[in-house]
Coordinates of C-alpha atoms and ligand atoms in Angstrom, one line a residue:
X1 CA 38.9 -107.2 170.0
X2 CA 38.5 -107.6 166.6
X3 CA 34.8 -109.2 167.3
X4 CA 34.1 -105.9 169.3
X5 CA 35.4 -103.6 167.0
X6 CA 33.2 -105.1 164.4
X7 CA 30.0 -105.5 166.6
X8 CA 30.3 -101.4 167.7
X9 CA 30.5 -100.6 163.8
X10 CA 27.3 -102.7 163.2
X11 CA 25.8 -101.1 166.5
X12 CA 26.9 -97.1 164.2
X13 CA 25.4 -98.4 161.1
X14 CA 22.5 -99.9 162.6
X15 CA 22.2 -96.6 164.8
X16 CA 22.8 -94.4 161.5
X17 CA 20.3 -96.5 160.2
X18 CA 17.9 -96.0 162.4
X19 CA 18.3 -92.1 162.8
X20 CA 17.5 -91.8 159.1
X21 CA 14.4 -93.9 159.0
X22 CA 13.3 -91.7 162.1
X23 CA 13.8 -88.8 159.9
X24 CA 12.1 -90.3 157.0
X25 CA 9.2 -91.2 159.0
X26 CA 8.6 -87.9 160.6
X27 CA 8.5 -86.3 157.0
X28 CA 6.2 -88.5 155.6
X29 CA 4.4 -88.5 158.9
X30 CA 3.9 -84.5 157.3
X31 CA 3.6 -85.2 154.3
X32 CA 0.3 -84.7 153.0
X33 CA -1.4 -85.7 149.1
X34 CA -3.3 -83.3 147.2
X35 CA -6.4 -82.2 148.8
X36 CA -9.7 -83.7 146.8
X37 CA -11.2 -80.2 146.6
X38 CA -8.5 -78.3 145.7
X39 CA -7.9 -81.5 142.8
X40 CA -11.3 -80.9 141.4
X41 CA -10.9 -77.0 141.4
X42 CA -7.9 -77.9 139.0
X43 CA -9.4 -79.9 136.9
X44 CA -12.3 -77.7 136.6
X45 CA -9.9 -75.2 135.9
X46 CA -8.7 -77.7 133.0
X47 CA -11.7 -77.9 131.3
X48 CA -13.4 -74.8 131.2
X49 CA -10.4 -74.5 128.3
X50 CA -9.3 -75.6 125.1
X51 CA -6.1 -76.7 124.0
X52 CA -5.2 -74.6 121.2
X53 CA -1.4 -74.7 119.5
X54 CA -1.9 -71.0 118.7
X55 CA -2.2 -69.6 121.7
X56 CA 1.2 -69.8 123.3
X57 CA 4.1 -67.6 120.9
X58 CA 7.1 -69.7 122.9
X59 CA 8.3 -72.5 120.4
X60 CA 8.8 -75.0 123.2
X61 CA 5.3 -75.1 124.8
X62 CA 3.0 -77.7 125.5
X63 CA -0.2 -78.8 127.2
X64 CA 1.1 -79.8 130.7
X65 CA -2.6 -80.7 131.8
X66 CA -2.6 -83.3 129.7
X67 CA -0.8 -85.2 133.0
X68 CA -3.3 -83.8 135.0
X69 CA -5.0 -87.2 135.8
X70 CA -8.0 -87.3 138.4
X71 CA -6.8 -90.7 140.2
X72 CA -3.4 -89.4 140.8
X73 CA -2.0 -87.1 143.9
X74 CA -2.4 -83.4 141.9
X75 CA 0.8 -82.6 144.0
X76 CA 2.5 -84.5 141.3
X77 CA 1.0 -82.9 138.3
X78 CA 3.0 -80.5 136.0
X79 CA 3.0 -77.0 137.0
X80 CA 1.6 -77.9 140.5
X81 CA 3.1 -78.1 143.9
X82 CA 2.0 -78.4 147.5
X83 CA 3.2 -77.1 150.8
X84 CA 4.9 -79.8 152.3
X85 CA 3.3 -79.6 155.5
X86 CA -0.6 -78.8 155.0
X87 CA -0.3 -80.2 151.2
X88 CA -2.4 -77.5 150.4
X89 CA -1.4 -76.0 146.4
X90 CA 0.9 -73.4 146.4
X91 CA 2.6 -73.1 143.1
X92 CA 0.3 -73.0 139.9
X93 CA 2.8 -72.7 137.1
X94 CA 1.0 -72.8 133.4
X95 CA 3.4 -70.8 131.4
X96 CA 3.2 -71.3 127.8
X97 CA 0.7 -74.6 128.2
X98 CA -1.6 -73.5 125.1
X99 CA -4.4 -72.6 127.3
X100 CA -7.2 -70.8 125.4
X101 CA -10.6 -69.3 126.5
X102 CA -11.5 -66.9 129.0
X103 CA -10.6 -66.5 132.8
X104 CA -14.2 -66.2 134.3
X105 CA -14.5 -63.8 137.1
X106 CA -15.7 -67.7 139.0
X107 CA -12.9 -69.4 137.3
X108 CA -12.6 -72.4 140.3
X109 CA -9.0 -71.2 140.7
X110 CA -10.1 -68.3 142.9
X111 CA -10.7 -71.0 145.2
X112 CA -7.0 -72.2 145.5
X113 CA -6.6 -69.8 148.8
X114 CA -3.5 -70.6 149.7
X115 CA -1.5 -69.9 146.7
X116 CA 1.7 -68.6 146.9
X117 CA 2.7 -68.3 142.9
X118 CA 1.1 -68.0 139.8
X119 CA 2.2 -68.1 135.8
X120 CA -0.7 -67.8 133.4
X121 CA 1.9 -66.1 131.1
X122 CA 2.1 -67.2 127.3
X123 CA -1.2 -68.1 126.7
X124 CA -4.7 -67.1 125.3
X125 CA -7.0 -66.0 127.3
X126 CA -9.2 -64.4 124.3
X127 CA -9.1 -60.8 126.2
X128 CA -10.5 -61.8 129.2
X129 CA -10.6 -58.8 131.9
X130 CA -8.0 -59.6 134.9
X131 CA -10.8 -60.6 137.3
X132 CA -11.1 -58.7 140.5
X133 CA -10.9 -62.0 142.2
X134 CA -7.7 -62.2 142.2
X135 CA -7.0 -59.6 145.1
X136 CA -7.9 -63.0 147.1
X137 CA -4.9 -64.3 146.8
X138 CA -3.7 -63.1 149.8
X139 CA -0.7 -65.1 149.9
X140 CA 0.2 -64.5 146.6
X141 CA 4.1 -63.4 146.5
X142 CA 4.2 -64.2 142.4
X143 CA 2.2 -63.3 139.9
X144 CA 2.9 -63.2 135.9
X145 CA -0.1 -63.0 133.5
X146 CA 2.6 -61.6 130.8
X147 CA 1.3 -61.9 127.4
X148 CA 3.8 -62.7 124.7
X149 CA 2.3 -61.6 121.4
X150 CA -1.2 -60.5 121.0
X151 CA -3.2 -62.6 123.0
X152 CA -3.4 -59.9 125.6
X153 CA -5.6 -59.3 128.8
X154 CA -8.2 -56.5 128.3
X155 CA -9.4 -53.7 129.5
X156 CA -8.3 -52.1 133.1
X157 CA -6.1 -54.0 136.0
X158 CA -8.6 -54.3 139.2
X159 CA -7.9 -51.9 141.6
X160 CA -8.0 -55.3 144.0
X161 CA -4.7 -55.9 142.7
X162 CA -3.6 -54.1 145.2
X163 CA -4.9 -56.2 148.1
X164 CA -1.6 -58.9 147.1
X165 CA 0.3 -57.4 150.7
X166 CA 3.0 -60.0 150.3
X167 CA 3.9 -59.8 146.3
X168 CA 7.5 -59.2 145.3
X169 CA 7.1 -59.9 141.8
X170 CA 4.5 -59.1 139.0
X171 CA 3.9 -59.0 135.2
X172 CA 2.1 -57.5 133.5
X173 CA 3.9 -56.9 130.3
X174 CA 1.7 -57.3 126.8
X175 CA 4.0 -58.0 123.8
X176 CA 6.9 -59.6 125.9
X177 CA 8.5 -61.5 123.5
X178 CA 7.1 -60.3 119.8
X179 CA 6.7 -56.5 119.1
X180 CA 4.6 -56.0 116.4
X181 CA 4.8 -52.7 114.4
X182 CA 2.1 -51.1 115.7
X183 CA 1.4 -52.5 119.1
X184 CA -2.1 -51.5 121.1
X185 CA -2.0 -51.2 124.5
X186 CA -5.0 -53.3 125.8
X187 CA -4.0 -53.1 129.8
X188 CA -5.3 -49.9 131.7
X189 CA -3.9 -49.5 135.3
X190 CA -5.0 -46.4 137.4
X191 CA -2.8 -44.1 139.2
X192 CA -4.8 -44.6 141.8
X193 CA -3.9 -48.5 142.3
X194 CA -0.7 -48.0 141.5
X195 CA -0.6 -45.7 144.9
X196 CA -2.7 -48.4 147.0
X197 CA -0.3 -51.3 145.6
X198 CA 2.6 -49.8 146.5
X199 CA 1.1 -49.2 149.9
X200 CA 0.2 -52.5 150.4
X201 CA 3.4 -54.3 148.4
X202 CA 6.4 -52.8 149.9
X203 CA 8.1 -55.6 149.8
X204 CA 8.1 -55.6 145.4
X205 CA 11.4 -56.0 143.8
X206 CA 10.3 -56.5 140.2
X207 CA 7.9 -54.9 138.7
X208 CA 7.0 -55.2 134.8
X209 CA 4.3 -53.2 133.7
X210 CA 5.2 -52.7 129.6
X211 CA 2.4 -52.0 127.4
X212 CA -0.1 -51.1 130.5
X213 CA -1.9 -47.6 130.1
X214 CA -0.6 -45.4 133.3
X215 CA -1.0 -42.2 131.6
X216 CA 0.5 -39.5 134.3
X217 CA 3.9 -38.3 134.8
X218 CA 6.9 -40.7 136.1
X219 CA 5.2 -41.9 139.3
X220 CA 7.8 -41.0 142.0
X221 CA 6.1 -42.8 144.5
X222 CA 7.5 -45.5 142.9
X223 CA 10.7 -44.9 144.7
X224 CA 9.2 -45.5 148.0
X225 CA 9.5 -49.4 147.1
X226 CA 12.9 -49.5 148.9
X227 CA 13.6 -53.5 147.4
X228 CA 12.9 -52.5 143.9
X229 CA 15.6 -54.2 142.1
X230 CA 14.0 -54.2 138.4
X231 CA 11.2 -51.8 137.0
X232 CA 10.2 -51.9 133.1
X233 CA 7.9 -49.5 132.3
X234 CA 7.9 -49.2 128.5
X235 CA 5.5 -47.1 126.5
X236 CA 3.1 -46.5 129.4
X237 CA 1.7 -43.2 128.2
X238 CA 4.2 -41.7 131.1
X239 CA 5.4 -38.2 130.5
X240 CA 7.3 -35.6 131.9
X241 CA 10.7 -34.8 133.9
X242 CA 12.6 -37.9 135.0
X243 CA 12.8 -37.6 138.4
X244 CA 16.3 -39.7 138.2
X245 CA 17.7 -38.5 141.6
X246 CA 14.8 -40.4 143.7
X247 CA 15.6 -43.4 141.6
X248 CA 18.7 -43.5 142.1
X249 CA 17.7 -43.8 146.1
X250 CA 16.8 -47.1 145.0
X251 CA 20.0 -48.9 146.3
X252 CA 19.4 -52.2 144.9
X253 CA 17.9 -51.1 141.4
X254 CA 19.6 -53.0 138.6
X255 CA 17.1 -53.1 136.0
X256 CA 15.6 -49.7 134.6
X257 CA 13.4 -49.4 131.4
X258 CA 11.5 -46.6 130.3
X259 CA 11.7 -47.0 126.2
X260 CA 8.3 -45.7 124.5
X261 CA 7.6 -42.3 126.8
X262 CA 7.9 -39.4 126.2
X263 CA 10.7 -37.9 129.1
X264 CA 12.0 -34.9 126.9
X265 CA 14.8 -34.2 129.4
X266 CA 17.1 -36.5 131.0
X267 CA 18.0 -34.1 134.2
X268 CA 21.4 -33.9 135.7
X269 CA 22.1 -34.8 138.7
X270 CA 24.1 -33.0 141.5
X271 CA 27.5 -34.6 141.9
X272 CA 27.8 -36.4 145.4
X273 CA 29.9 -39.2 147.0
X274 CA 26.9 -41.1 147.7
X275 CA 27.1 -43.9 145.3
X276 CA 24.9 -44.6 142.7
X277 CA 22.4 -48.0 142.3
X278 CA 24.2 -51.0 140.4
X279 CA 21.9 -50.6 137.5
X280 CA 22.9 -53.2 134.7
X281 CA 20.5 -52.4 131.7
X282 CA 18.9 -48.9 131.2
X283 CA 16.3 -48.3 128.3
X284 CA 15.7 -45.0 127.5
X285 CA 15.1 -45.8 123.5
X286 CA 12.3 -43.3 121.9
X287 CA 11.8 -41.3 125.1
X288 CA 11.9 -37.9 122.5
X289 CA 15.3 -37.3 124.7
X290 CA 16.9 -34.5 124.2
X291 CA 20.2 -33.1 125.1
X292 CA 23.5 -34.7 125.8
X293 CA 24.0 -37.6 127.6
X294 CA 24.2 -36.7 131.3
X295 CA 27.3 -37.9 132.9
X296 CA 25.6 -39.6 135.3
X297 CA 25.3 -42.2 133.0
X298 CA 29.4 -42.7 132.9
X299 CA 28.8 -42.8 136.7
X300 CA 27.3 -46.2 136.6
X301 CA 30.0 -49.0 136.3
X302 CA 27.9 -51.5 136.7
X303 CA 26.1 -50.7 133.0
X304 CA 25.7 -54.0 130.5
X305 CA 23.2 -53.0 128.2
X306 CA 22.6 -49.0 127.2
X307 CA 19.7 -48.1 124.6
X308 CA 19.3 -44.3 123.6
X309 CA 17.9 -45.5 120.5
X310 CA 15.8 -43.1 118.7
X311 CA 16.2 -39.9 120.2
X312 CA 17.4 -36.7 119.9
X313 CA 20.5 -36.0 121.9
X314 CA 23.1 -34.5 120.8
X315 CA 26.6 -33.2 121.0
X316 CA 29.7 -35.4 121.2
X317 CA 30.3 -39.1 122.1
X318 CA 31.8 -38.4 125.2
X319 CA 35.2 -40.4 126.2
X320 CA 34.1 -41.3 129.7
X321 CA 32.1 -44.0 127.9
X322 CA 34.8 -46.0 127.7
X323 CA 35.3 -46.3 131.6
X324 CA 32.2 -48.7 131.4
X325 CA 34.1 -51.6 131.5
X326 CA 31.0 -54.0 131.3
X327 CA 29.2 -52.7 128.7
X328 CA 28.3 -55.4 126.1
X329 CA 25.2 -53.3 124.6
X330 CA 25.5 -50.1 123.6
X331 CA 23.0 -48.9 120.9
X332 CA 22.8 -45.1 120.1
X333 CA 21.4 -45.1 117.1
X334 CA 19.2 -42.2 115.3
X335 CA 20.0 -39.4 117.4
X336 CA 21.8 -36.2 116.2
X337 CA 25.6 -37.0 117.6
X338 CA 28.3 -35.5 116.1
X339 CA 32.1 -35.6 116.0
X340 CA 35.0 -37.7 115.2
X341 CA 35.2 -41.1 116.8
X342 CA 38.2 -43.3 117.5
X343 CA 37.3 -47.0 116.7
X344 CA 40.2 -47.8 118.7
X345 CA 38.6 -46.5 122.0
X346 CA 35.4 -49.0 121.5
X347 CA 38.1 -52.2 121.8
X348 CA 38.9 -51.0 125.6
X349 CA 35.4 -52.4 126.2
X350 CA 36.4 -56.5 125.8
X351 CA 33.0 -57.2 126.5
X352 CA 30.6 -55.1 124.1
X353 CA 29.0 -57.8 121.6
X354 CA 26.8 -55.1 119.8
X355 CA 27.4 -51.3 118.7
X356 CA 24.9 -49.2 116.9
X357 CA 25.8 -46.1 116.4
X358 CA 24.1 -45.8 112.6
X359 CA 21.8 -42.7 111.6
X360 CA 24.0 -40.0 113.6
X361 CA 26.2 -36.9 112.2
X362 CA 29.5 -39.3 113.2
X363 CA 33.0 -40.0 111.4
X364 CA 34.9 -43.2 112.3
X365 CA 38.6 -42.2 112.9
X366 CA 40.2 -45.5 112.0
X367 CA 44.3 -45.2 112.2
X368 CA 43.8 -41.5 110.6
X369 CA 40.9 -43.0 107.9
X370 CA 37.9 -40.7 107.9
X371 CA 34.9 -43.5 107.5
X372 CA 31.3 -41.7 108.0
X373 CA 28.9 -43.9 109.3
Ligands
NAG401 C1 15.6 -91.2 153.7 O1 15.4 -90.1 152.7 C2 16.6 -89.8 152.0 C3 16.3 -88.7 151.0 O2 14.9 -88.3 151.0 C4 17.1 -91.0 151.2 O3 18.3 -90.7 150.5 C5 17.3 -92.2 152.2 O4 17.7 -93.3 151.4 C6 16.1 -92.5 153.0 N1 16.5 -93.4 154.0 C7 15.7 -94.5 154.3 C8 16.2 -95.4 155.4 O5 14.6 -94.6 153.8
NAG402 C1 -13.5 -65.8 122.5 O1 -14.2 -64.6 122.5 C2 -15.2 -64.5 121.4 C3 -15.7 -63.1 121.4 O2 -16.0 -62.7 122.7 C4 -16.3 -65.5 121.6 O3 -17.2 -65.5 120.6 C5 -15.6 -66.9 121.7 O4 -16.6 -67.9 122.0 C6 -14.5 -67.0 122.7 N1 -13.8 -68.2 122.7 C7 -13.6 -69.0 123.7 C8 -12.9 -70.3 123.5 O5 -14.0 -68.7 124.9
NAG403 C1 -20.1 -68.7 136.4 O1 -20.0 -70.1 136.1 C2 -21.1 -70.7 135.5 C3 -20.9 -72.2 135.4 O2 -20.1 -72.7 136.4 C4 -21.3 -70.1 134.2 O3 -22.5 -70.6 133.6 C5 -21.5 -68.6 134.3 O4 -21.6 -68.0 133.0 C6 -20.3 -68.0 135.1 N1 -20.5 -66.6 135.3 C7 -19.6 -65.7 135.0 C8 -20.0 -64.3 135.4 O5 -18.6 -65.9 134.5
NAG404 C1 -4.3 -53.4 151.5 O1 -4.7 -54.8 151.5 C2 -5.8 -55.1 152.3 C3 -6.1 -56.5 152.2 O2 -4.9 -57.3 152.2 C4 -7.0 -54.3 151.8 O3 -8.1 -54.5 152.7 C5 -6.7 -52.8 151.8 O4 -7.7 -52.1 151.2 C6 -5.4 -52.6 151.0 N1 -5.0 -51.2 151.0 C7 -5.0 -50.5 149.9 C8 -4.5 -49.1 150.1 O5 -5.2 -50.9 148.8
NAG405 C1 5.8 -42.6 150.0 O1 6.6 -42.2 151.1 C2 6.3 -40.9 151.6 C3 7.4 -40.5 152.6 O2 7.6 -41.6 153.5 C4 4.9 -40.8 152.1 O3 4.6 -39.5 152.5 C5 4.0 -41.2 150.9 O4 2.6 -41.3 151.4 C6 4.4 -42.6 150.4 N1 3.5 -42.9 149.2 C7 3.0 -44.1 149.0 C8 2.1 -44.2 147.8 O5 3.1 -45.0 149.8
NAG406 C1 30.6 -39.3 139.1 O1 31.9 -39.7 139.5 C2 32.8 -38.7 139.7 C3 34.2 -39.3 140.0 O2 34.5 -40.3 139.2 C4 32.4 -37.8 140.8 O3 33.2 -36.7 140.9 C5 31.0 -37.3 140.4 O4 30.5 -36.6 141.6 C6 30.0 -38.4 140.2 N1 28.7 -37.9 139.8 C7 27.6 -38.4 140.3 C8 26.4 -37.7 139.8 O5 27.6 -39.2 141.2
NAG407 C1 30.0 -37.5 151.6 O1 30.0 -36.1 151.6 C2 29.5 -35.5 152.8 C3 29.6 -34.0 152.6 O2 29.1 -33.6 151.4 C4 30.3 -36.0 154.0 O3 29.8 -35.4 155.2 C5 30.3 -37.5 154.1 O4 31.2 -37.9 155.1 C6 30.8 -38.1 152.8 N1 30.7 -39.5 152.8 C7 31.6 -40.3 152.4 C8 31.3 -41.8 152.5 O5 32.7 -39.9 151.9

């Protein structure tokens, strides 16, 4: 009995065994190395640049191609992966690898047809235009080409842009990380693409265009990107009435920026029981606001970060503030608020790490101690 009892636990294991070397095998059977052309697209790709230390601003970069090696499987190579099942490249991920030189309208990585993600941000591409060329990505559902500092792209987005059907994410952002104090915008993007992207892109839920040249008023059609979750727009050249209702259809909306245009008027909005995005940081800093702050804004609980930074709204701190529980930002600094303030009311929010309320018309009531600020 005991013999048998032993035998059948052999006969499990060895079955067990078994099961997962079939299941091993059929994976590999799948599994496919890097093809050879799409290897020496890459390392063309590698060496129509230098390696410059300069040309990435984030501290912890480094050349990634340097394991780039033309005897080994590219699938294994930094920044690169393959689909498991046709091995063809799908991720190309060179963030912050101290590229520098241009991005040639033939650059060999127009070739990489199958690619699903791309990150050229943080690097130098010595103001290269965005070639057109990259509307052939059709598979493309990322794409970042942010720019840190001022190694920007140049000159105006191609219209093709807006052949990427399947992206959810892109940036575009120029000065991401380092603002200097007099930034240029060097990115142009037409109205007109913006329409046939959001056409063809419906499916976008981020969306960072800082530092890109729309010129035109707030672009409403924007709301028609019904998965938007996170739209920075800052300093754009946009203008005009904020159409906030029709973003606030945006149910899923949880990052807004609009810092650097010029608004004017931050509109009411009709009071209804429909309820409001769960929007988690809102930039409205040097939008030439004017005004008080709608209540609208007490209206989303969800609020961590608030920046009405250099405007010039007015009237009273109102109290609702303090039903914004999660706040942990709140900067209102240089605007024309006025009124008596109660200190105590700011420790109700346990979670605010940073206040700015300097450069206002307000007095600190501290247990019946004027202080003006
Ligand atoms: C099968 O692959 C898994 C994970 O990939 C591994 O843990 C396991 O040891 C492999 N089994 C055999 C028999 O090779
Ligand atoms: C960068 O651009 C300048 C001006 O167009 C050019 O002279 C220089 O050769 C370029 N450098 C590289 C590495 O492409
Ligand atoms: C295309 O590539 C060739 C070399 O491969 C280069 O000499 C030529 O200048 C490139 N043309 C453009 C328009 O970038
Ligand atoms: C949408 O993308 C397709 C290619 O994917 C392109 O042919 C078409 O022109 C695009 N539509 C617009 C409005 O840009
Ligand atoms: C946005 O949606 C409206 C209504 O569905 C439609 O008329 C309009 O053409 C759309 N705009 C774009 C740019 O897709
Ligand atoms: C804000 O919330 C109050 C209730 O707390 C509600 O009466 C009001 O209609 C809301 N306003 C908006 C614009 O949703
Ligand atoms: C919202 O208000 C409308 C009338 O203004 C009403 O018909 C609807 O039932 C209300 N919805 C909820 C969820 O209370």
């Amino acid at each position: 009995m005991a013999l048998h009892l032993f035998s059948l636990s052999l006969f499990l294991l060895y079955s067990l065994f078994s099961l997962t070397t079939i299941a091993n095998c059929s994976t590999s059977l799948h599994y496919h190395a890097c093809h050879q052309h799409e290897s020496r697209v890459l390392l063309q790709f590698k060496q129509s640049f230098m390696i410059s230390e300069y040309a990435s601003y984030d501290p912890l970069s480094h050349p990634k191609t340097t394991s780039w090696i033309p005897t080994t499987d590219c699938c294994s190579w930094h920044g690169i992966q393959c689909d498991e099942l046709t091995g063809h490249v799908i991720v190309v991920d060179l963030r912050s690898i101290q590229l520098y030189g241009s991005l040639d309208a033939n650059s060999s990585l127009f070739s990489l047809v199958h690619l699903q993600h791309l990150d050229l941000s943080d690097n130098d591409f010595n103001h290269s235009q965005i070639p057109s060329r990259i509307g052939e990505f059709s598979q493309l559902r990322y794409l970042n080409l942010a720019q840190y500092g001022e190694n920007t792209f140049f000159g105006e987005v191609p219209p093709q842009l807006s052949h990427l059907r399947n992206l959810l994410f892109l940036d575009l952002r120029s000065y991401h990380e380092y603002i200097p104090p007099n930034p240029i915008n060097k990115l142009q993007l037409k109205i007109s693409s913006i329409r046939s992207l959001i056409q063809n892109a419906t499916g976008l839920e981020t969306l960072y265009l800082n530092f890109v040249t729309i010129s035109s008023s707030i672009p409403d059609m924007l709301t028609n990107l019904t998965s938007l979750q996170k739209l920075a727009l800052f300093r754009c050249g946009l203008y005009g009435e904020f159409p906030i209702e029709k973003f606030f259809k945006l149910k899923m909306l949880n990052v807004l920026g609009l810092s650097g245009n010029k608004l004017s008027l931050l509109p009411g909005i009709s009071s209804s029981n429909e309820t409001l995005p769960p929007i988690q940081e809102l930039g409205l800093r040097s939008c030439n606001l004017h005004g008080e702050i709608p209540s609208w804004i007490m209206n989303l609980t969800n609020l961590a970060y608030l920046d009405l930074d250099y405007n010039n709204l007015q009237g009273q701190i109102p109290h609702s503030f303090f039903k914004l529980l999660n706040l942990e930002i709140l900067s209102l600094n240089s605007n024309s608020f006025q009124g008596q303030i109660e200190l105590d009311m700011f420790l109700k929010l346990k979670r605010l790490t940073w206040l700015d309320l300097s450069a206002n018309k307000l007095t600190l009531l501290n247990e019946k101690v004027l202080i003006p600020i």
